[in-house]
Short mmCIF file of C-alpha atoms and ligand atoms in Angstrom, two decimals:
data_model
loop_
_atom_site.label_atom_id
_atom_site.label_comp_id
_atom_site.label_asym_id
_atom_site.label_seq_id
_atom_site.Cartn_x
_atom_site.Cartn_y
_atom_site.Cartn_z
CA UNK A 79 101.44 104.23 90.12
CA UNK A 80 104.87 102.90 90.95
CA UNK A 81 105.16 101.24 87.57
CA UNK A 82 104.37 104.55 85.89
CA UNK A 83 106.95 106.58 87.80
CA UNK A 84 109.75 103.99 87.96
CA UNK A 85 112.45 104.91 85.47
CA UNK A 86 110.49 107.97 84.34
CA UNK A 87 112.04 111.44 84.29
CA UNK A 88 111.83 113.13 87.70
CA UNK A 89 110.14 116.53 87.48
CA UNK A 90 111.98 119.45 89.04
CA UNK A 91 110.00 122.17 90.78
CA UNK A 92 112.11 125.20 91.62
CA UNK A 93 111.10 127.02 94.79
CA UNK A 94 111.69 130.75 94.32
CA UNK A 95 110.75 131.89 97.86
CA UNK A 96 114.23 133.14 98.65
CA UNK A 97 114.39 135.39 95.61
CA UNK A 98 111.56 137.21 97.40
CA UNK A 99 113.54 137.08 100.67
CA UNK A 100 116.35 139.04 98.97
CA UNK A 101 113.90 141.47 97.39
CA UNK A 102 112.15 142.07 100.71
CA UNK A 103 115.47 142.89 102.41
CA UNK A 104 115.21 146.26 100.64
CA UNK A 105 111.45 146.48 100.34
CA UNK A 106 111.45 147.20 96.60
CA UNK A 107 110.66 145.17 93.48
CA UNK A 108 114.13 143.73 92.72
CA UNK A 109 114.92 140.87 92.24
CA UNK A 110 111.57 139.81 90.82
CA UNK A 111 110.54 136.19 91.62
CA UNK A 112 108.64 136.01 88.30
CA UNK A 113 111.85 136.73 86.40
CA UNK A 114 113.62 134.05 88.46
CA UNK A 115 110.82 131.59 87.73
CA UNK A 116 111.13 132.31 84.01
CA UNK A 117 114.90 131.71 84.10
CA UNK A 118 114.36 128.45 86.05
CA UNK A 119 111.85 127.16 83.48
CA UNK A 120 114.17 128.05 80.61
CA UNK A 121 116.99 126.18 82.38
CA UNK A 122 115.11 122.90 82.82
CA UNK A 123 112.62 123.30 85.67
CA UNK A 124 109.24 121.70 85.02
CA UNK A 125 107.30 123.92 87.38
CA UNK A 126 107.62 126.55 90.08
CA UNK A 127 106.92 126.25 93.78
CA UNK A 128 106.12 129.16 96.07
CA UNK A 129 105.14 129.19 99.74
CA UNK A 130 102.74 131.96 100.72
CA UNK A 131 103.37 132.13 104.45
CA UNK A 132 100.94 133.57 106.93
CA UNK A 133 103.47 136.31 107.85
CA UNK A 134 104.34 137.01 104.16
CA UNK A 135 108.03 136.96 105.05
CA UNK A 136 109.01 136.21 101.45
CA UNK A 137 106.35 135.51 98.80
CA UNK A 138 103.55 138.10 98.68
CA UNK A 139 99.96 137.88 97.48
CA UNK A 140 100.94 139.89 94.39
CA UNK A 141 103.74 137.38 93.66
CA UNK A 142 101.18 134.56 93.61
CA UNK A 143 98.97 136.48 91.17
CA UNK A 144 101.94 137.34 88.92
CA UNK A 145 103.44 133.83 89.04
CA UNK A 146 100.04 132.29 88.27
CA UNK A 147 99.61 134.50 85.22
CA UNK A 148 103.12 133.83 83.85
CA UNK A 149 102.92 130.07 84.45
CA UNK A 150 99.43 129.77 82.99
CA UNK A 151 100.65 131.59 79.86
CA UNK A 152 103.55 129.13 79.57
CA UNK A 153 101.43 126.08 80.34
CA UNK A 154 103.54 125.19 83.38
CA UNK A 155 102.26 124.41 86.87
CA UNK A 156 102.40 126.58 89.96
CA UNK A 157 102.76 124.48 93.09
CA UNK A 158 101.38 126.65 95.89
CA UNK A 159 102.65 125.66 99.31
CA UNK A 160 100.35 126.77 102.08
CA UNK A 161 99.16 126.12 105.59
CA UNK A 162 95.80 124.52 106.33
CA UNK A 163 93.98 127.78 107.16
CA UNK A 164 90.77 129.40 105.90
CA UNK A 165 92.72 132.45 104.67
CA UNK A 166 94.95 130.26 102.48
CA UNK A 167 91.98 128.24 101.25
CA UNK A 168 90.29 131.42 100.06
CA UNK A 169 93.48 132.51 98.22
CA UNK A 170 93.97 129.08 96.62
CA UNK A 171 90.37 128.99 95.43
CA UNK A 172 90.83 132.44 93.90
CA UNK A 173 93.96 131.46 91.92
CA UNK A 174 93.20 127.76 91.41
CA UNK A 175 96.84 126.68 91.02
CA UNK A 176 97.32 123.29 89.32
CA UNK A 177 99.05 121.99 92.47
CA UNK A 178 98.74 122.77 96.18
CA UNK A 179 101.08 121.35 98.80
CA UNK A 180 99.73 121.55 102.35
CA UNK A 181 102.45 122.18 104.91
CA UNK A 182 102.54 122.75 108.66
CA UNK A 183 103.45 126.31 109.59
CA UNK A 184 104.57 127.91 112.80
CA UNK A 185 105.27 131.62 112.93
CA UNK A 186 108.52 131.31 114.86
CA UNK A 187 110.12 128.64 112.66
CA UNK A 188 112.89 129.58 110.22
CA UNK A 189 111.65 127.08 107.64
CA UNK A 190 109.11 124.23 107.47
CA UNK A 191 110.60 122.08 110.20
CA UNK A 192 108.49 118.95 110.21
CA UNK A 193 105.76 117.27 108.23
CA UNK A 194 102.01 117.65 108.63
CA UNK A 195 100.39 115.53 111.32
CA UNK A 196 97.87 113.98 108.96
CA UNK A 197 97.19 111.07 111.31
CA UNK A 198 96.22 113.50 114.08
CA UNK A 199 94.44 115.97 111.81
CA UNK A 200 92.65 113.66 109.42
CA UNK A 201 89.21 115.00 110.34
CA UNK A 202 90.00 118.52 109.17
CA UNK A 203 92.67 117.88 106.49
CA UNK A 204 90.44 115.54 104.44
CA UNK A 205 87.56 118.05 103.90
CA UNK A 206 90.07 120.88 103.37
CA UNK A 207 91.83 118.88 100.64
CA UNK A 208 88.45 118.08 99.09
CA UNK A 209 87.62 121.79 98.75
CA UNK A 210 90.95 122.36 96.97
CA UNK A 211 90.30 119.42 94.67
CA UNK A 212 86.83 120.79 93.90
CA UNK A 213 88.60 124.05 92.93
CA UNK A 214 90.72 122.12 90.42
CA UNK A 215 94.00 121.76 92.33
CA UNK A 216 95.91 118.55 92.78
CA UNK A 217 96.60 118.19 96.49
CA UNK A 218 99.86 117.08 98.03
CA UNK A 219 100.52 116.59 101.76
CA UNK A 220 104.02 117.35 103.07
CA UNK A 221 104.81 114.60 105.57
CA UNK A 222 107.65 112.71 107.16
CA UNK A 223 108.46 109.18 106.00
CA UNK A 224 106.35 107.68 108.77
CA UNK A 225 104.16 104.67 107.89
CA UNK A 226 101.28 105.95 110.02
CA UNK A 227 101.30 109.38 108.36
CA UNK A 228 101.51 107.86 104.88
CA UNK A 229 98.60 105.55 105.62
CA UNK A 230 96.59 108.50 106.99
CA UNK A 231 97.49 110.61 103.92
CA UNK A 232 96.06 107.96 101.63
CA UNK A 233 92.77 108.10 103.55
CA UNK A 234 92.37 111.87 103.00
CA UNK A 235 91.83 111.41 99.27
CA UNK A 236 94.98 113.46 98.48
CA UNK A 237 96.59 112.36 95.21
CA UNK A 238 100.17 113.15 96.23
CA UNK A 239 102.50 113.15 99.23
CA UNK A 240 105.73 115.09 99.43
CA UNK A 241 108.25 113.37 101.67
CA UNK A 242 110.26 115.72 103.92
CA UNK A 243 113.94 115.16 103.08
CA UNK A 244 115.28 117.78 105.52
CA UNK A 245 116.51 115.42 108.24
CA UNK A 246 118.25 113.17 105.71
CA UNK A 247 119.95 116.12 104.01
CA UNK A 248 121.09 117.59 107.35
CA UNK A 249 122.53 114.26 108.51
CA UNK A 250 124.32 113.68 105.20
CA UNK A 251 125.77 117.22 105.15
CA UNK A 252 126.95 116.97 108.74
CA UNK A 253 128.73 113.68 108.03
CA UNK A 254 126.47 111.46 110.20
CA UNK A 255 126.68 108.57 107.74
CA UNK A 256 124.77 105.95 109.77
CA UNK A 257 121.95 108.33 110.57
CA UNK A 258 121.77 109.50 106.95
CA UNK A 259 121.63 105.89 105.73
CA UNK A 260 118.79 105.09 108.14
CA UNK A 261 116.86 108.20 107.11
CA UNK A 262 117.36 107.41 103.43
CA UNK A 263 116.12 103.86 104.03
CA UNK A 264 113.01 105.32 105.68
CA UNK A 265 112.44 107.61 102.66
CA UNK A 266 112.77 104.62 100.33
CA UNK A 267 110.34 102.53 102.37
CA UNK A 268 107.92 105.45 102.65
CA UNK A 269 107.97 106.05 98.90
CA UNK A 270 107.28 102.38 98.27
CA UNK A 271 104.45 102.27 100.78
CA UNK A 272 102.87 105.42 99.36
CA UNK A 273 103.06 104.23 95.76
CA UNK A 274 101.50 100.95 96.86
CA UNK A 275 98.59 102.95 98.28
CA UNK A 276 98.15 104.73 94.93
CA UNK A 277 99.79 108.00 95.95
CA UNK A 278 102.19 109.93 93.70
CA UNK A 279 105.42 110.61 95.58
CA UNK A 280 107.28 113.91 95.64
CA UNK A 281 110.21 114.84 97.86
CA UNK A 282 111.86 118.01 99.01
CA UNK A 283 113.51 120.21 101.61
CA UNK A 284 117.20 120.85 102.16
CA UNK A 285 118.32 119.16 98.94
CA UNK A 286 121.65 120.26 97.42
CA UNK A 287 124.04 118.87 94.79
CA UNK A 288 125.40 116.25 97.22
CA UNK A 289 122.07 114.94 98.50
CA UNK A 290 120.00 115.04 95.32
CA UNK A 291 121.26 111.80 93.75
CA UNK A 292 120.12 109.30 96.40
CA UNK A 293 116.70 110.94 96.61
CA UNK A 294 116.26 111.19 92.83
CA UNK A 295 117.24 107.52 92.56
CA UNK A 296 114.26 106.39 94.66
CA UNK A 297 112.21 104.74 91.92
CA UNK A 298 108.80 105.96 93.08
CA UNK A 299 109.82 109.63 93.33
CA UNK A 300 108.11 111.59 90.54
CA UNK A 301 109.00 115.16 91.51
CA UNK A 302 111.58 117.05 93.57
CA UNK A 303 111.02 120.55 94.93
CA UNK A 304 114.24 122.43 95.55
CA UNK A 305 114.74 126.06 96.52
CA UNK A 306 117.17 127.46 99.08
CA UNK A 307 120.28 125.78 97.71
CA UNK A 308 119.54 126.82 94.12
CA UNK A 309 118.98 130.46 95.05
CA UNK A 310 122.19 130.38 97.11
CA UNK A 311 124.16 128.76 94.31
CA UNK A 312 122.77 131.35 91.89
CA UNK A 313 124.90 133.94 93.69
CA UNK A 314 128.02 132.12 92.52
CA UNK A 315 127.11 130.68 89.12
CA UNK A 316 123.77 132.21 88.15
CA UNK A 317 120.32 130.66 88.49
CA UNK A 318 120.22 129.11 85.01
CA UNK A 319 123.53 127.30 85.59
CA UNK A 320 122.48 126.13 89.06
CA UNK A 321 119.14 124.77 87.82
CA UNK A 322 120.82 123.19 84.79
CA UNK A 323 123.37 121.40 86.97
CA UNK A 324 120.65 120.17 89.35
CA UNK A 325 118.65 118.91 86.36
CA UNK A 326 121.75 117.09 85.09
CA UNK A 327 122.36 115.42 88.47
CA UNK A 328 118.73 114.33 88.77
CA UNK A 329 118.76 112.78 85.31
CA UNK A 330 122.10 111.05 85.96
CA UNK A 331 120.84 109.61 89.26
CA UNK A 332 117.70 108.33 87.60
CA UNK A 333 119.70 106.75 84.80
CA UNK A 334 121.79 104.97 87.44
CA UNK A 335 124.99 106.86 86.59
N1 LIG B 172 109.05 121.34 99.70
C1 LIG B 172 108.37 121.91 100.72
C2 LIG B 172 107.04 121.35 101.07
C3 LIG B 172 108.88 123.03 101.39
O1 LIG B 172 108.20 123.58 102.41
C4 LIG B 172 110.12 123.57 100.97
C5 LIG B 172 110.65 124.80 101.63
O2 LIG B 172 109.80 125.86 101.39
C6 LIG B 172 110.79 122.95 99.91
C7 LIG B 172 110.24 121.82 99.30
C8 LIG B 172 112.10 123.46 99.40
O3 LIG B 172 113.05 123.34 100.41
P1 LIG B 172 114.48 124.01 100.21
O4 LIG B 172 114.23 125.47 100.05
O5 LIG B 172 115.19 123.66 101.47
O6 LIG B 172 115.09 123.41 99.00
#
């Protein structure tokens, strides 16, 4: 696996959740996340990520249906982020997205704060992931770069892990250089361990223009999922320009520039 992803182009999944956040602020239909997803694809995104939360604070059930239809027509993948609940399983099996990323979810959190506890929840995550796989979805587990969690993830039969980059990005942005370096080293080691166990490695959360290069340069990373920063930057330069610049930085980092 690592030999296949090393040096290869890193896929970019654009998370359009916060287009729906802006729409929901007024309760209408504008701006439409499907239109944003279309712009992102045209600007260099490989796929689209959307998190259907239990409280539906941004993406709605109708958004998932509409995104699925558009992406299927364009032959591009929807990566559905969801909690490990029976309600979400039923929705995923109805839409059968090409990719599902299982995330922990707490109602009171502002965003996905930590990774899944796969080591503690192996008994129920493994059969849950199997049902999704039987429905035709590739399953990814969103976890921290913790050797025990990575080892547990490989035992669930999931094909992919997504490493949580939030703590690294926060430390780098806040100027805590030593902490950021240690967290980046952990992400590197985690990616290597995971690839050695046969897992495909994705990464995401909190990534912006400044933090994308060191993460994209991790040789085993095959895909990045980026959302909040791109939707924020779209206010200033437009979504196509923001996605295009992110794409450029990812490619430059991978090429060693
Ligand atoms: N990957 C996962 C699993 C996530 O939960 C999120 C946030 O929804 C992202 C990537 C994107 O994070 P951000 O919006 O901070 O770029």
